[in-house]
Short mmCIF file of C-alpha atoms and ligand atoms in Angstrom, two decimals:
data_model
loop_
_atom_site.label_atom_id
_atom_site.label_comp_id
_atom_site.label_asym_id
_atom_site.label_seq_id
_atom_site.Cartn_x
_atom_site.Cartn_y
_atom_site.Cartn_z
CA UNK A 24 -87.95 116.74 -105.91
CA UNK A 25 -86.30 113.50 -104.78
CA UNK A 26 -87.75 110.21 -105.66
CA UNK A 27 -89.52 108.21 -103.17
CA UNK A 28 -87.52 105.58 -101.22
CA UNK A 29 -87.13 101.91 -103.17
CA UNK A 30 -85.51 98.84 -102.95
CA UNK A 31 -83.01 98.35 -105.85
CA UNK A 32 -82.28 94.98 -107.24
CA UNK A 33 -79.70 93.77 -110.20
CA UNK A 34 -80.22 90.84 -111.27
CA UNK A 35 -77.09 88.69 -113.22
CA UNK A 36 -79.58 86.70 -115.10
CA UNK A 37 -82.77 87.21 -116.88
CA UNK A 38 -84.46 84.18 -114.93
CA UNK A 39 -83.51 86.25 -111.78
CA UNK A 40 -85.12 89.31 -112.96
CA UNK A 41 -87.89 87.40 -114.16
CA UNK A 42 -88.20 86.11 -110.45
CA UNK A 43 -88.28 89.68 -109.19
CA UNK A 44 -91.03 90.61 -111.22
CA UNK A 45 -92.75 87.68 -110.45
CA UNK A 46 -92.55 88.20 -106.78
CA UNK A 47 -92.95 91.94 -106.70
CA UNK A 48 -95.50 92.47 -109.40
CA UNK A 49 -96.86 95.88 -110.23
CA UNK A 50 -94.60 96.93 -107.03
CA UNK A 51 -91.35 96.37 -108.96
CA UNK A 52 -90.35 98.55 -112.29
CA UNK A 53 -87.66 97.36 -114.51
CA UNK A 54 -84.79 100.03 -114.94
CA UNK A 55 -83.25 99.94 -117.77
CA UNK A 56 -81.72 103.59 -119.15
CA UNK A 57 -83.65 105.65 -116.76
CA UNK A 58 -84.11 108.58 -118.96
CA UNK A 59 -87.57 108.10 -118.74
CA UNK A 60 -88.49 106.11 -115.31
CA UNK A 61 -85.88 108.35 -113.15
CA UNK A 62 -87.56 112.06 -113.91
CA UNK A 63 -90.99 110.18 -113.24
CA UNK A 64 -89.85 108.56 -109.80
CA UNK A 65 -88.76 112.47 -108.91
CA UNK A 66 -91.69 113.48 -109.85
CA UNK A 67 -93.99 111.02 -108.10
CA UNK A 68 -95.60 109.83 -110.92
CA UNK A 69 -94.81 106.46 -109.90
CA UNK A 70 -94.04 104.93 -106.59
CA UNK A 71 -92.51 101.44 -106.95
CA UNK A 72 -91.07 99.72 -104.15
CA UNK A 73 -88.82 97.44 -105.89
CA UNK A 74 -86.21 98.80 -108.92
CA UNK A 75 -85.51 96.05 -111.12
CA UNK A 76 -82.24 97.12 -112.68
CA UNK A 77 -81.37 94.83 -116.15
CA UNK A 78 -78.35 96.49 -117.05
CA UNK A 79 -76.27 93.40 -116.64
CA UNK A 80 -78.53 91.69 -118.64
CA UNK A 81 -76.78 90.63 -121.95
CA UNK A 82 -79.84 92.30 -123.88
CA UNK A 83 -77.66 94.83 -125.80
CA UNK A 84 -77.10 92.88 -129.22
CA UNK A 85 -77.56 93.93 -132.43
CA UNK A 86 -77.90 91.34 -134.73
CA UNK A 87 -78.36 90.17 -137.90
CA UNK A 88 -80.30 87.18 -138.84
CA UNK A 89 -81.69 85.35 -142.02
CA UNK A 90 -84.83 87.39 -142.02
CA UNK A 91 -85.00 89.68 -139.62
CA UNK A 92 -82.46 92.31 -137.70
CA UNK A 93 -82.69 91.65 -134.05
CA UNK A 94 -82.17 94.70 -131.63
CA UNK A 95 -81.90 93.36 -128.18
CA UNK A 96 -83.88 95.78 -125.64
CA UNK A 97 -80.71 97.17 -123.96
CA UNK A 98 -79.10 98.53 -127.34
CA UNK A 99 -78.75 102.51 -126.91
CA UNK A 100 -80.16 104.69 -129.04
CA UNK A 101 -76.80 105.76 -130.10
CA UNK A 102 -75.73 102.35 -130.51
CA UNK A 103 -78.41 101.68 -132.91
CA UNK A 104 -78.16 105.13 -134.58
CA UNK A 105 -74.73 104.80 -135.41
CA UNK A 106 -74.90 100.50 -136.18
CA UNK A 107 -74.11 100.27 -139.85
CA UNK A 108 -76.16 96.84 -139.95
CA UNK A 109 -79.06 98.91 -138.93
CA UNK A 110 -78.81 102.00 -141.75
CA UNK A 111 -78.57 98.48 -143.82
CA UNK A 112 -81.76 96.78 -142.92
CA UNK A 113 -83.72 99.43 -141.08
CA UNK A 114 -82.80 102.13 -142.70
CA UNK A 115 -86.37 104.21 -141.29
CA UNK A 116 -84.21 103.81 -137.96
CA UNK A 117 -81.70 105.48 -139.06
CA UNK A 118 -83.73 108.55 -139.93
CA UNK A 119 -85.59 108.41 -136.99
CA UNK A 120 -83.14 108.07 -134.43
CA UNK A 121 -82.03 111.45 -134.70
CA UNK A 122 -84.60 113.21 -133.61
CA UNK A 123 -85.25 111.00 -130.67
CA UNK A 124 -84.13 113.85 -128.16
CA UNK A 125 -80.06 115.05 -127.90
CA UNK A 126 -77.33 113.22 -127.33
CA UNK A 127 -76.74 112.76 -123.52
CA UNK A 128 -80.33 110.90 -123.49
CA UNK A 129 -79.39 109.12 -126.73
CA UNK A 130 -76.56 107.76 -125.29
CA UNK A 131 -78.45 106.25 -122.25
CA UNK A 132 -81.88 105.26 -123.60
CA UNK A 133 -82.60 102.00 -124.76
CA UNK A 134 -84.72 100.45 -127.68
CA UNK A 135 -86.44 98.41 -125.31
CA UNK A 136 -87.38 101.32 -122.61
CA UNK A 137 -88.60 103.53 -125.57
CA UNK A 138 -91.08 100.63 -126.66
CA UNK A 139 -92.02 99.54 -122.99
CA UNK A 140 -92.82 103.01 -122.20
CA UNK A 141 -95.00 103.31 -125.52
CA UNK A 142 -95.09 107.40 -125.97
CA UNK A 143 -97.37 108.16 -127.92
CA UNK A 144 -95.01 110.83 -129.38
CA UNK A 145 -92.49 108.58 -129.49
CA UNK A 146 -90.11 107.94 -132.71
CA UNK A 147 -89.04 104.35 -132.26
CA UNK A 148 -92.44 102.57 -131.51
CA UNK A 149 -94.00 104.00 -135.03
CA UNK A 150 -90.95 103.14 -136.76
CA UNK A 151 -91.64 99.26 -135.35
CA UNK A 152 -95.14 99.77 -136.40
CA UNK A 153 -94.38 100.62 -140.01
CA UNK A 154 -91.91 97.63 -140.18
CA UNK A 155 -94.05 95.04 -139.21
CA UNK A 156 -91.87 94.52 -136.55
CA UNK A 157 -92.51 91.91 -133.85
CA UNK A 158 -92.03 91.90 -129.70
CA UNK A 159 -90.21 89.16 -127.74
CA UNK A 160 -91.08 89.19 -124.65
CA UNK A 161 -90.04 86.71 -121.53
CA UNK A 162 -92.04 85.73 -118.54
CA UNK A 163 -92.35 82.72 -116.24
CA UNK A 164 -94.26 80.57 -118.59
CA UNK A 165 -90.84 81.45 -121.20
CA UNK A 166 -91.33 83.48 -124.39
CA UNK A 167 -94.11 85.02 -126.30
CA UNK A 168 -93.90 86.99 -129.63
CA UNK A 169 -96.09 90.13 -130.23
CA UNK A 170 -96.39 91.93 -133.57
CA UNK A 171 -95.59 95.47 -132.84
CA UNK A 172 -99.88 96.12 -133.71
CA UNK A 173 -100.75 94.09 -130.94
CA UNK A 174 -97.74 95.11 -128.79
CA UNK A 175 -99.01 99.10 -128.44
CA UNK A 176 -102.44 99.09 -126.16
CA UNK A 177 -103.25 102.78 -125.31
CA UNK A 178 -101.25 105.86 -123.58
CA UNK A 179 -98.17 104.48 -121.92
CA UNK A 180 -100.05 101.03 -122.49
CA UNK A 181 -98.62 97.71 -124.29
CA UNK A 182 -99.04 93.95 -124.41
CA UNK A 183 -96.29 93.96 -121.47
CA UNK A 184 -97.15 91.95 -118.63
CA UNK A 185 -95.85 92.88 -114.92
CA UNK A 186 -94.25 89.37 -114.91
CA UNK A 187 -92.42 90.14 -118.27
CA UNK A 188 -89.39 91.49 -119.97
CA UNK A 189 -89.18 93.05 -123.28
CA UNK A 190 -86.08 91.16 -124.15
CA UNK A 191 -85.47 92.18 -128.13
CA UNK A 192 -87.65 94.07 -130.78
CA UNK A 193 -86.88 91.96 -133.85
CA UNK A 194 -87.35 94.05 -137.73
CA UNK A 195 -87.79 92.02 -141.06
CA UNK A 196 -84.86 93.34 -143.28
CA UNK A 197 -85.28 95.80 -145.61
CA UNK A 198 -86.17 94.39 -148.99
CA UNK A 199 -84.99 95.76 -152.24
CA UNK A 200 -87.70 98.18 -153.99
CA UNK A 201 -89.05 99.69 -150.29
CA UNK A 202 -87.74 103.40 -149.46
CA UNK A 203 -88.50 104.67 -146.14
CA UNK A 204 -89.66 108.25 -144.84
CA UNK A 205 -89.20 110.30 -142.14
CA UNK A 206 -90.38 113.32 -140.84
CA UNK A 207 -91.76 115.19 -137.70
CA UNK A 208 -92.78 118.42 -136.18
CA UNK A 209 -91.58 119.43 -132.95
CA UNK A 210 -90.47 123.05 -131.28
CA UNK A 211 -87.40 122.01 -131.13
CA UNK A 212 -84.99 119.44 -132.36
CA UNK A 213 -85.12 116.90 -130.04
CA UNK A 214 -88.55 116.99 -128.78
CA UNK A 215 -90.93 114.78 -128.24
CA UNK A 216 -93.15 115.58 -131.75
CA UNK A 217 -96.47 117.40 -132.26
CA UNK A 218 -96.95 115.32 -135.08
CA UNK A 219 -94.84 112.67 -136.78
CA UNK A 220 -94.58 110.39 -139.70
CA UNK A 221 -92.36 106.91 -140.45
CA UNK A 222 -93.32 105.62 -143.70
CA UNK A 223 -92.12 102.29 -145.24
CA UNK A 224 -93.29 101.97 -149.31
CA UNK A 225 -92.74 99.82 -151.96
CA UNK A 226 -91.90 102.04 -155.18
CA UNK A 227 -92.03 100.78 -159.00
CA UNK A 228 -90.38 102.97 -161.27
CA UNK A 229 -90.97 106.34 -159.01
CA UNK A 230 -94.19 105.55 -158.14
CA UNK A 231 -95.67 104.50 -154.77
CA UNK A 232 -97.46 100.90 -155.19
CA UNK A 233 -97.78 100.27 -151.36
CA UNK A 234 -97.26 101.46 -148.04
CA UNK A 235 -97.31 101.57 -144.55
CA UNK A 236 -97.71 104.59 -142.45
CA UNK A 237 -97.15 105.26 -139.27
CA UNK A 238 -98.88 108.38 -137.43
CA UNK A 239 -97.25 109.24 -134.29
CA UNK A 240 -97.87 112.19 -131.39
CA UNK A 241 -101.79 112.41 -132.78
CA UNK A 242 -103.34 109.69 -130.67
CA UNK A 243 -102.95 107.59 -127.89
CA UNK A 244 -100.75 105.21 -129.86
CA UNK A 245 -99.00 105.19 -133.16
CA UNK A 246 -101.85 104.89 -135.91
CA UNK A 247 -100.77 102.28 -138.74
CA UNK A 248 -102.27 103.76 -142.47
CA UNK A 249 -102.40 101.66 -145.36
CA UNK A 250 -102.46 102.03 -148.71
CA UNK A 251 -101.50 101.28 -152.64
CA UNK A 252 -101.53 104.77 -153.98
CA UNK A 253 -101.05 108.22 -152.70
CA UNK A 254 -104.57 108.79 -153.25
CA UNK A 255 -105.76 105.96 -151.26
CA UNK A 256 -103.62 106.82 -148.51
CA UNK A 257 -104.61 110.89 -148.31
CA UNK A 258 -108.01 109.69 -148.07
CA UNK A 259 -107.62 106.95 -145.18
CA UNK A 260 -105.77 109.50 -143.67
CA UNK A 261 -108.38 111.81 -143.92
CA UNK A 262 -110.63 109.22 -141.94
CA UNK A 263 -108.45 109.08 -139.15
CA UNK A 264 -109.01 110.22 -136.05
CA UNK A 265 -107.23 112.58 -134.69
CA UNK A 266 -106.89 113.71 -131.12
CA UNK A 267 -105.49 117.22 -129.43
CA UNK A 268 -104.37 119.01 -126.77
CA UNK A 269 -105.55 122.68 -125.93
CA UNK A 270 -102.59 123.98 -127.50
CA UNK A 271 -102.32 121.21 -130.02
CA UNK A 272 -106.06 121.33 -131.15
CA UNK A 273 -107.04 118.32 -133.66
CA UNK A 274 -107.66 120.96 -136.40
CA UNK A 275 -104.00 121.91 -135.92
CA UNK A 276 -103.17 118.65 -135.54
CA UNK A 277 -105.18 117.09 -138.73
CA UNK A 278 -103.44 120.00 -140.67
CA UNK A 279 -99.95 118.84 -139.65
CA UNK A 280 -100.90 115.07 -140.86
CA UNK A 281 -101.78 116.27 -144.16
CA UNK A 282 -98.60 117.87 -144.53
CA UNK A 283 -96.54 115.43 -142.90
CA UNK A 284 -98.29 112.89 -145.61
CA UNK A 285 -97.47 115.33 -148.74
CA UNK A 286 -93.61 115.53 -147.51
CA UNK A 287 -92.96 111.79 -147.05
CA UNK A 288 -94.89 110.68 -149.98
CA UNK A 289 -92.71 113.04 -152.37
CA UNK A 290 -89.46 112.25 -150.97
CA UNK A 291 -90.19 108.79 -151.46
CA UNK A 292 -91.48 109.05 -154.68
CA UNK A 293 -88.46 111.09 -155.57
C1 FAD B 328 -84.91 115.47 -122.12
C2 FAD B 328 -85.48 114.22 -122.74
C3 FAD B 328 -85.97 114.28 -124.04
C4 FAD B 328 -86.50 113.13 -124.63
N1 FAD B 328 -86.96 113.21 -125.91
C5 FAD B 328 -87.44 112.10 -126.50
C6 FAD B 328 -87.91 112.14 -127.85
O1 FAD B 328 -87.88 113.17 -128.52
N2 FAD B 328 -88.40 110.99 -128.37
C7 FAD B 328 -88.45 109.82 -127.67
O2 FAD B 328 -88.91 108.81 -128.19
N3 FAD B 328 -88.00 109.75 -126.41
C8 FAD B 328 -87.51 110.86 -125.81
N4 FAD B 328 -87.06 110.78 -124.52
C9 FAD B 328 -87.17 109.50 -123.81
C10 FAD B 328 -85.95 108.62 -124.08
O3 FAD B 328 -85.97 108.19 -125.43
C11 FAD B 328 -85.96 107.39 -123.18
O4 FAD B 328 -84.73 106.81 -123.29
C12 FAD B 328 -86.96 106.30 -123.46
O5 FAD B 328 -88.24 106.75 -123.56
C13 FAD B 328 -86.99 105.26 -122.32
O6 FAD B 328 -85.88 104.48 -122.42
P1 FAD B 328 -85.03 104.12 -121.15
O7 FAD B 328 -84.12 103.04 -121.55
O8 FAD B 328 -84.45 105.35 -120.58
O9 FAD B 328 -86.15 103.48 -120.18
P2 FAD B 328 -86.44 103.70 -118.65
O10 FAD B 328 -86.62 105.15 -118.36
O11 FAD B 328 -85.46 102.96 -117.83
O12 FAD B 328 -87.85 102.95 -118.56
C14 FAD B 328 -89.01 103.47 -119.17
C15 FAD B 328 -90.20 102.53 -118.88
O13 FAD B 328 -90.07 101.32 -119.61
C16 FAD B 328 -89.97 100.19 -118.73
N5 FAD B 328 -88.95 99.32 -119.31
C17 FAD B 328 -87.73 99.70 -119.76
N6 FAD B 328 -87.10 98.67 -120.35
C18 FAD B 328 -87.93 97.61 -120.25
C19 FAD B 328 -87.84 96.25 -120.69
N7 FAD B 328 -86.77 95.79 -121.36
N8 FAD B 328 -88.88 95.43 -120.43
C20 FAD B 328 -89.97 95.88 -119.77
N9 FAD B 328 -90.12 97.16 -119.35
C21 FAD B 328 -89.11 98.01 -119.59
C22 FAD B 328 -89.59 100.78 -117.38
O14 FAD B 328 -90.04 99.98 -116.31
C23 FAD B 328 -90.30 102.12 -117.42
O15 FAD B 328 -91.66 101.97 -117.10
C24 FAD B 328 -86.54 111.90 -123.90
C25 FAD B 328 -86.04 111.85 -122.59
C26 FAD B 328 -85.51 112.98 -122.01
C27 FAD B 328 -84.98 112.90 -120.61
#
Protein backbone atom coordinates (compact mmCIF):
# COMPACT_ATOMS: atom_id res chain seq x y z
CA UNK A 1 0.00 0.00 0.00
CA UNK A 2 0.95 3.62 -0.73
CA UNK A 3 1.02 6.15 1.98
CA UNK A 4 -1.61 8.66 2.27
CA UNK A 5 -1.06 12.05 0.57
CA UNK A 6 1.12 14.79 2.85
CA UNK A 7 2.64 17.91 2.69
CA UNK A 8 6.48 17.65 3.03
CA UNK A 9 8.48 20.35 4.61
CA UNK A 10 12.53 20.74 5.20
CA UNK A 11 13.34 22.99 7.27
CA UNK A 12 17.26 24.68 7.16
CA UNK A 13 17.04 25.51 10.76
CA UNK A 14 15.85 23.98 13.89
CA UNK A 15 13.80 27.26 14.83
CA UNK A 16 12.04 26.61 11.43
CA UNK A 17 11.18 23.14 12.22
CA UNK A 18 10.29 24.11 15.54
CA UNK A 19 7.77 26.61 13.80
CA UNK A 20 6.30 23.75 11.79
CA UNK A 21 5.53 21.80 14.64
CA UNK A 22 4.23 24.56 16.35
CA UNK A 23 1.83 25.43 13.65
CA UNK A 24 0.89 21.95 12.57
CA UNK A 25 0.78 20.15 15.85
CA UNK A 26 -0.20 16.52 16.12
CA UNK A 27 -0.88 17.01 12.15
CA UNK A 28 2.86 17.26 11.39
CA UNK A 29 5.46 14.17 12.10
CA UNK A 30 9.09 14.82 12.13
CA UNK A 31 11.03 12.58 9.53
CA UNK A 32 14.06 11.84 10.34
CA UNK A 33 15.51 8.18 8.92
CA UNK A 34 12.18 6.89 7.97
CA UNK A 35 12.86 3.32 8.68
CA UNK A 36 10.28 3.39 11.05
CA UNK A 37 7.63 6.34 10.16
CA UNK A 38 7.71 5.40 6.20
CA UNK A 39 6.42 1.48 6.54
CA UNK A 40 3.78 3.01 9.09
CA UNK A 41 2.55 5.89 6.66
CA UNK A 42 2.12 2.75 3.98
CA UNK A 43 0.47 1.09 6.22
CA UNK A 44 -1.98 3.70 7.51
CA UNK A 45 -1.06 3.56 10.84
CA UNK A 46 -0.63 7.15 10.82
CA UNK A 47 -2.05 9.86 8.69
CA UNK A 48 -0.15 13.15 9.11
CA UNK A 49 -0.71 15.94 6.92
CA UNK A 50 2.45 17.71 7.32
CA UNK A 51 6.16 15.70 7.03
CA UNK A 52 8.57 17.54 8.94
CA UNK A 53 11.82 16.41 7.35
CA UNK A 54 15.15 17.39 9.80
CA UNK A 55 17.67 15.93 7.76
CA UNK A 56 19.39 19.21 7.16
CA UNK A 57 19.38 19.76 10.58
CA UNK A 58 23.04 19.78 11.91
CA UNK A 59 21.86 17.14 14.65
CA UNK A 60 24.32 14.39 13.53
CA UNK A 61 27.33 15.03 16.04
CA UNK A 62 28.99 12.84 18.06
CA UNK A 63 30.70 14.36 20.68
CA UNK A 64 32.69 14.24 23.45
CA UNK A 65 32.39 16.40 26.42
CA UNK A 66 33.83 16.76 30.05
CA UNK A 67 31.23 14.46 31.47
CA UNK A 68 29.13 13.20 29.24
CA UNK A 69 29.25 11.79 25.36
CA UNK A 70 26.74 13.69 23.38
CA UNK A 71 25.00 11.81 20.40
CA UNK A 72 23.09 14.34 18.46
CA UNK A 73 19.56 12.76 17.31
CA UNK A 74 20.51 12.50 13.59
CA UNK A 75 23.72 10.23 14.21
CA UNK A 76 23.05 6.76 12.30
CA UNK A 77 23.12 3.80 13.87
CA UNK A 78 26.07 2.87 11.90
CA UNK A 79 27.67 6.01 12.63
CA UNK A 80 27.46 5.40 16.24
CA UNK A 81 28.21 1.65 15.94
CA UNK A 82 31.30 2.10 14.26
CA UNK A 83 32.38 5.77 16.39
CA UNK A 84 35.46 4.76 18.30
CA UNK A 85 34.59 7.62 20.95
CA UNK A 86 31.48 5.70 21.53
CA UNK A 87 33.06 1.86 22.10
CA UNK A 88 35.19 4.39 24.51
CA UNK A 89 32.55 5.87 26.69
CA UNK A 90 29.47 3.83 25.91
CA UNK A 91 30.79 0.88 25.38
CA UNK A 92 26.93 -1.00 26.17
CA UNK A 93 26.32 0.85 22.69
CA UNK A 94 28.61 -0.76 21.11
CA UNK A 95 27.23 -4.17 21.98
CA UNK A 96 23.93 -3.22 21.39
CA UNK A 97 24.04 -1.67 18.20
CA UNK A 98 24.48 -4.74 16.43
CA UNK A 99 21.61 -6.31 16.86
CA UNK A 100 19.51 -3.29 16.17
CA UNK A 101 18.18 -4.86 12.79
CA UNK A 102 20.75 -5.35 9.44
CA UNK A 103 22.64 -3.09 7.86
CA UNK A 104 20.58 -1.22 5.17
CA UNK A 105 18.26 0.04 8.23
CA UNK A 106 21.41 0.64 10.31
CA UNK A 107 22.70 2.79 7.93
CA UNK A 108 19.53 5.03 7.78
CA UNK A 109 18.11 5.01 11.32
CA UNK A 110 18.90 7.50 13.70
CA UNK A 111 19.58 7.60 17.57
CA UNK A 112 17.07 10.11 17.91
CA UNK A 113 14.11 8.28 15.79
CA UNK A 114 14.86 5.00 17.76
CA UNK A 115 14.26 6.96 21.16
CA UNK A 116 11.29 9.17 19.81
CA UNK A 117 9.63 6.15 18.63
CA UNK A 118 10.23 4.39 22.15
CA UNK A 119 9.82 0.43 21.07
CA UNK A 120 9.36 -1.27 23.61
CA UNK A 121 11.62 -3.95 22.01
CA UNK A 122 13.88 -1.58 21.17
CA UNK A 123 17.86 -1.84 21.86
CA UNK A 124 18.91 1.77 22.10
CA UNK A 125 16.23 3.25 24.54
CA UNK A 126 17.24 0.45 27.37
CA UNK A 127 20.74 1.02 26.72
CA UNK A 128 19.92 5.02 27.64
CA UNK A 129 18.02 3.71 30.51
CA UNK A 130 20.85 1.72 32.03
CA UNK A 131 23.24 4.74 31.51
CA UNK A 132 21.45 7.20 33.24
CA UNK A 133 21.32 8.93 30.22
CA UNK A 134 19.47 12.23 29.82
CA UNK A 135 17.03 13.80 26.82
CA UNK A 136 17.46 17.27 25.28
CA UNK A 137 14.75 18.25 23.86
CA UNK A 138 13.80 21.81 22.00
CA UNK A 139 10.50 23.52 21.77
CA UNK A 140 9.21 27.09 21.55
CA UNK A 141 9.75 27.98 25.12
CA UNK A 142 13.84 26.67 24.16
CA UNK A 143 15.31 23.59 25.86
CA UNK A 144 14.33 21.10 28.44
CA UNK A 145 16.42 18.12 29.76
CA UNK A 146 14.73 14.71 30.53
CA UNK A 147 16.46 11.80 32.27
CA UNK A 148 15.99 8.91 30.02
CA UNK A 149 13.36 7.43 33.26
CA UNK A 150 11.20 10.18 32.77
CA UNK A 151 11.77 10.42 28.98
CA UNK A 152 9.98 6.69 28.23
CA UNK A 153 5.97 7.07 29.09
CA UNK A 154 4.21 3.87 27.79
CA UNK A 155 4.01 1.91 24.24
CA UNK A 156 5.34 4.19 21.56
CA UNK A 157 4.91 6.92 24.41
CA UNK A 158 7.69 9.52 25.76
CA UNK A 159 8.07 12.89 27.44
CA UNK A 160 8.08 14.31 23.67
CA UNK A 161 5.87 17.08 23.12
CA UNK A 162 4.17 17.73 19.52
CA UNK A 163 5.88 21.18 19.66
CA UNK A 164 9.33 19.51 20.31
CA UNK A 165 12.46 18.05 18.88
CA UNK A 166 14.58 15.44 20.34
CA UNK A 167 17.71 17.27 19.46
CA UNK A 168 20.66 14.98 21.26
CA UNK A 169 20.57 11.98 23.79
CA UNK A 170 23.53 12.92 25.99
CA UNK A 171 25.46 9.53 28.09
CA UNK A 172 27.70 10.15 31.24
CA UNK A 173 31.10 8.51 30.23
CA UNK A 174 31.97 5.34 31.16
CA UNK A 175 33.83 5.30 34.44
CA UNK A 176 36.64 3.02 35.26
CA UNK A 177 35.48 -0.20 37.39
CA UNK A 178 31.77 -0.43 35.38
CA UNK A 179 31.56 -3.39 32.66
CA UNK A 180 28.58 -3.46 30.59
CA UNK A 181 26.30 -6.45 29.28
CA UNK A 182 24.48 -7.30 26.51
CA UNK A 183 22.27 -9.78 25.41
CA UNK A 184 18.86 -10.55 23.67
CA UNK A 185 16.59 -13.12 22.25
CA UNK A 186 15.12 -12.73 19.00
CA UNK A 187 14.22 -15.32 15.90
CA UNK A 188 16.51 -13.90 14.08
CA UNK A 189 19.49 -11.66 14.14
CA UNK A 190 18.24 -8.49 13.62
CA UNK A 191 14.90 -8.57 15.10
CA UNK A 192 13.18 -6.65 17.14
CA UNK A 193 13.79 -8.94 20.63
CA UNK A 194 11.45 -11.25 22.58
CA UNK A 195 13.34 -10.41 25.45
CA UNK A 196 16.43 -8.30 26.05
CA UNK A 197 18.94 -7.22 28.55
CA UNK A 198 21.60 -3.98 28.75
CA UNK A 199 23.30 -4.09 31.95
CA UNK A 200 25.74 -1.41 33.30
CA UNK A 201 27.68 -2.74 36.83
CA UNK A 202 30.20 -1.65 38.92
CA UNK A 203 32.62 -4.74 39.65
CA UNK A 204 35.30 -4.98 42.66
CA UNK A 205 37.66 -7.60 42.23
CA UNK A 206 35.18 -9.98 39.99
CA UNK A 207 32.39 -9.35 41.90
CA UNK A 208 29.22 -7.36 41.09
CA UNK A 209 28.79 -4.43 43.83
CA UNK A 210 26.08 -2.50 41.79
CA UNK A 211 24.03 -2.34 38.88
CA UNK A 212 21.64 -1.18 36.62
CA UNK A 213 19.46 -3.26 34.48
CA UNK A 214 17.61 -2.66 31.81
CA UNK A 215 14.63 -5.10 30.71
CA UNK A 216 13.56 -4.55 27.27
CA UNK A 217 10.68 -6.31 24.78
CA UNK A 218 8.76 -7.53 28.26
CA UNK A 219 6.65 -4.46 28.91
CA UNK A 220 5.40 -1.46 27.58
CA UNK A 221 8.70 0.31 28.18
CA UNK A 222 12.18 -0.64 29.14
CA UNK A 223 12.02 -1.72 32.96
CA UNK A 224 15.12 -0.20 34.96
CA UNK A 225 16.31 -3.10 37.87
CA UNK A 226 18.49 -2.22 40.56
CA UNK A 227 20.64 -3.79 42.65
CA UNK A 228 24.10 -4.39 44.79
CA UNK A 229 24.42 -8.10 44.46
CA UNK A 230 23.35 -10.75 42.10
CA UNK A 231 21.08 -11.94 44.64
CA UNK A 232 19.34 -8.77 45.15
CA UNK A 233 18.90 -8.29 41.63
CA UNK A 234 17.39 -12.11 40.74
CA UNK A 235 14.97 -11.35 43.32
CA UNK A 236 13.75 -7.74 42.14
CA UNK A 237 13.66 -9.29 39.02
CA UNK A 238 11.58 -11.87 40.14
CA UNK A 239 9.03 -9.05 41.30
CA UNK A 240 8.76 -7.63 38.07
CA UNK A 241 6.08 -7.64 36.04
CA UNK A 242 6.07 -9.09 33.13
CA UNK A 243 3.75 -8.80 30.20
CA UNK A 244 3.06 -11.25 26.93
CA UNK A 245 1.79 -11.79 23.82
CA UNK A 246 -0.22 -15.03 22.80
CA UNK A 247 2.77 -16.41 21.35
CA UNK A 248 5.11 -14.73 23.77
CA UNK A 249 3.14 -15.73 27.00
CA UNK A 250 4.60 -13.99 30.33
CA UNK A 251 5.58 -17.50 31.60
CA UNK A 252 7.75 -17.72 28.48
CA UNK A 253 8.62 -14.46 28.81
CA UNK A 254 9.55 -14.45 32.77
CA UNK A 255 11.65 -17.61 31.83
CA UNK A 256 13.67 -15.70 29.21
CA UNK A 257 14.41 -12.79 31.95
CA UNK A 258 15.79 -15.20 34.27
CA UNK A 259 18.09 -16.40 31.78
CA UNK A 260 18.87 -13.28 30.19
CA UNK A 261 19.84 -12.15 34.01
CA UNK A 262 22.14 -15.42 34.63
CA UNK A 263 24.07 -14.65 31.14
CA UNK A 264 24.83 -10.95 31.72
CA UNK A 265 25.58 -11.23 35.30
CA UNK A 266 28.39 -13.99 34.54
CA UNK A 267 29.91 -12.33 31.71
CA UNK A 268 30.27 -9.41 33.73
CA UNK A 269 31.47 -10.98 36.60
CA UNK A 270 33.92 -12.78 34.41
C1 LIG B 1 13.30 -4.28 8.86
C2 LIG B 1 13.51 -3.43 10.08
C3 LIG B 1 14.02 -4.01 11.23
C4 LIG B 1 14.21 -3.24 12.37
N1 LIG B 1 14.72 -3.84 13.48
C5 LIG B 1 14.95 -3.09 14.58
C6 LIG B 1 15.51 -3.67 15.75
O1 LIG B 1 15.82 -4.86 15.81
N2 LIG B 1 15.70 -2.87 16.83
C7 LIG B 1 15.38 -1.54 16.81
O2 LIG B 1 15.56 -0.85 17.82
N3 LIG B 1 14.86 -0.96 15.72
C8 LIG B 1 14.64 -1.70 14.61
N4 LIG B 1 14.10 -1.10 13.50
C9 LIG B 1 13.75 0.32 13.57
C10 LIG B 1 14.96 1.20 13.23
O3 LIG B 1 15.92 1.11 14.25
C11 LIG B 1 14.54 2.66 13.07
O4 LIG B 1 15.60 3.31 12.52
C12 LIG B 1 14.18 3.43 14.31
O5 LIG B 1 13.26 2.81 15.09
C13 LIG B 1 13.56 4.79 13.97
O6 LIG B 1 14.56 5.62 13.55
P1 LIG B 1 14.37 6.53 12.28
O7 LIG B 1 15.48 7.50 12.29
O8 LIG B 1 14.22 5.67 11.08
O9 LIG B 1 13.02 7.32 12.63
P2 LIG B 1 11.75 7.63 11.76
O10 LIG B 1 11.19 6.38 11.19
O11 LIG B 1 12.02 8.74 10.82
O12 LIG B 1 10.79 8.18 12.92
C14 LIG B 1 10.27 7.32 13.92
C15 LIG B 1 9.37 8.13 14.87
O13 LIG B 1 10.14 9.01 15.67
C16 LIG B 1 9.80 10.38 15.43
N5 LIG B 1 11.08 11.11 15.42
C17 LIG B 1 12.20 10.75 14.75
N6 LIG B 1 13.22 11.58 15.06
C18 LIG B 1 12.72 12.49 15.94
C19 LIG B 1 13.29 13.59 16.63
N7 LIG B 1 14.59 13.92 16.50
N8 LIG B 1 12.50 14.31 17.46
C20 LIG B 1 11.20 13.98 17.61
N9 LIG B 1 10.60 12.93 17.00
C21 LIG B 1 11.36 12.20 16.17
C22 LIG B 1 9.08 10.37 14.10
O14 LIG B 1 8.17 11.44 13.99
C23 LIG B 1 8.38 9.03 14.14
O15 LIG B 1 7.21 9.11 14.90
C24 LIG B 1 13.89 -1.85 12.36
C25 LIG B 1 13.38 -1.26 11.19
C26 LIG B 1 13.19 -2.03 10.06
C27 LIG B 1 12.65 -1.37 8.82
Amino acid sequence: MKAPAFRYARPESLDEAIALLVEHGTDARVLAGGQSLMPMLNLRLLQPSVLVDINRLPLSEIRLQDQTLDIGALARHAEVLYSGEVAHMAPLLKLALPHVAHLAVRNRGTHGGSCALADPSAEIPACALALEASFVLRGPRGERRVPAELFFRGLYETALGADELLVRVDYPRAQPGWRYGFQEVARRHGDFAIAGLAAAARVEGGVLREARLAFFGVADRPVLVRGASVEELRERTDKMEVSGTRVYPPPFRRRLVRVLLERVTSSIEK
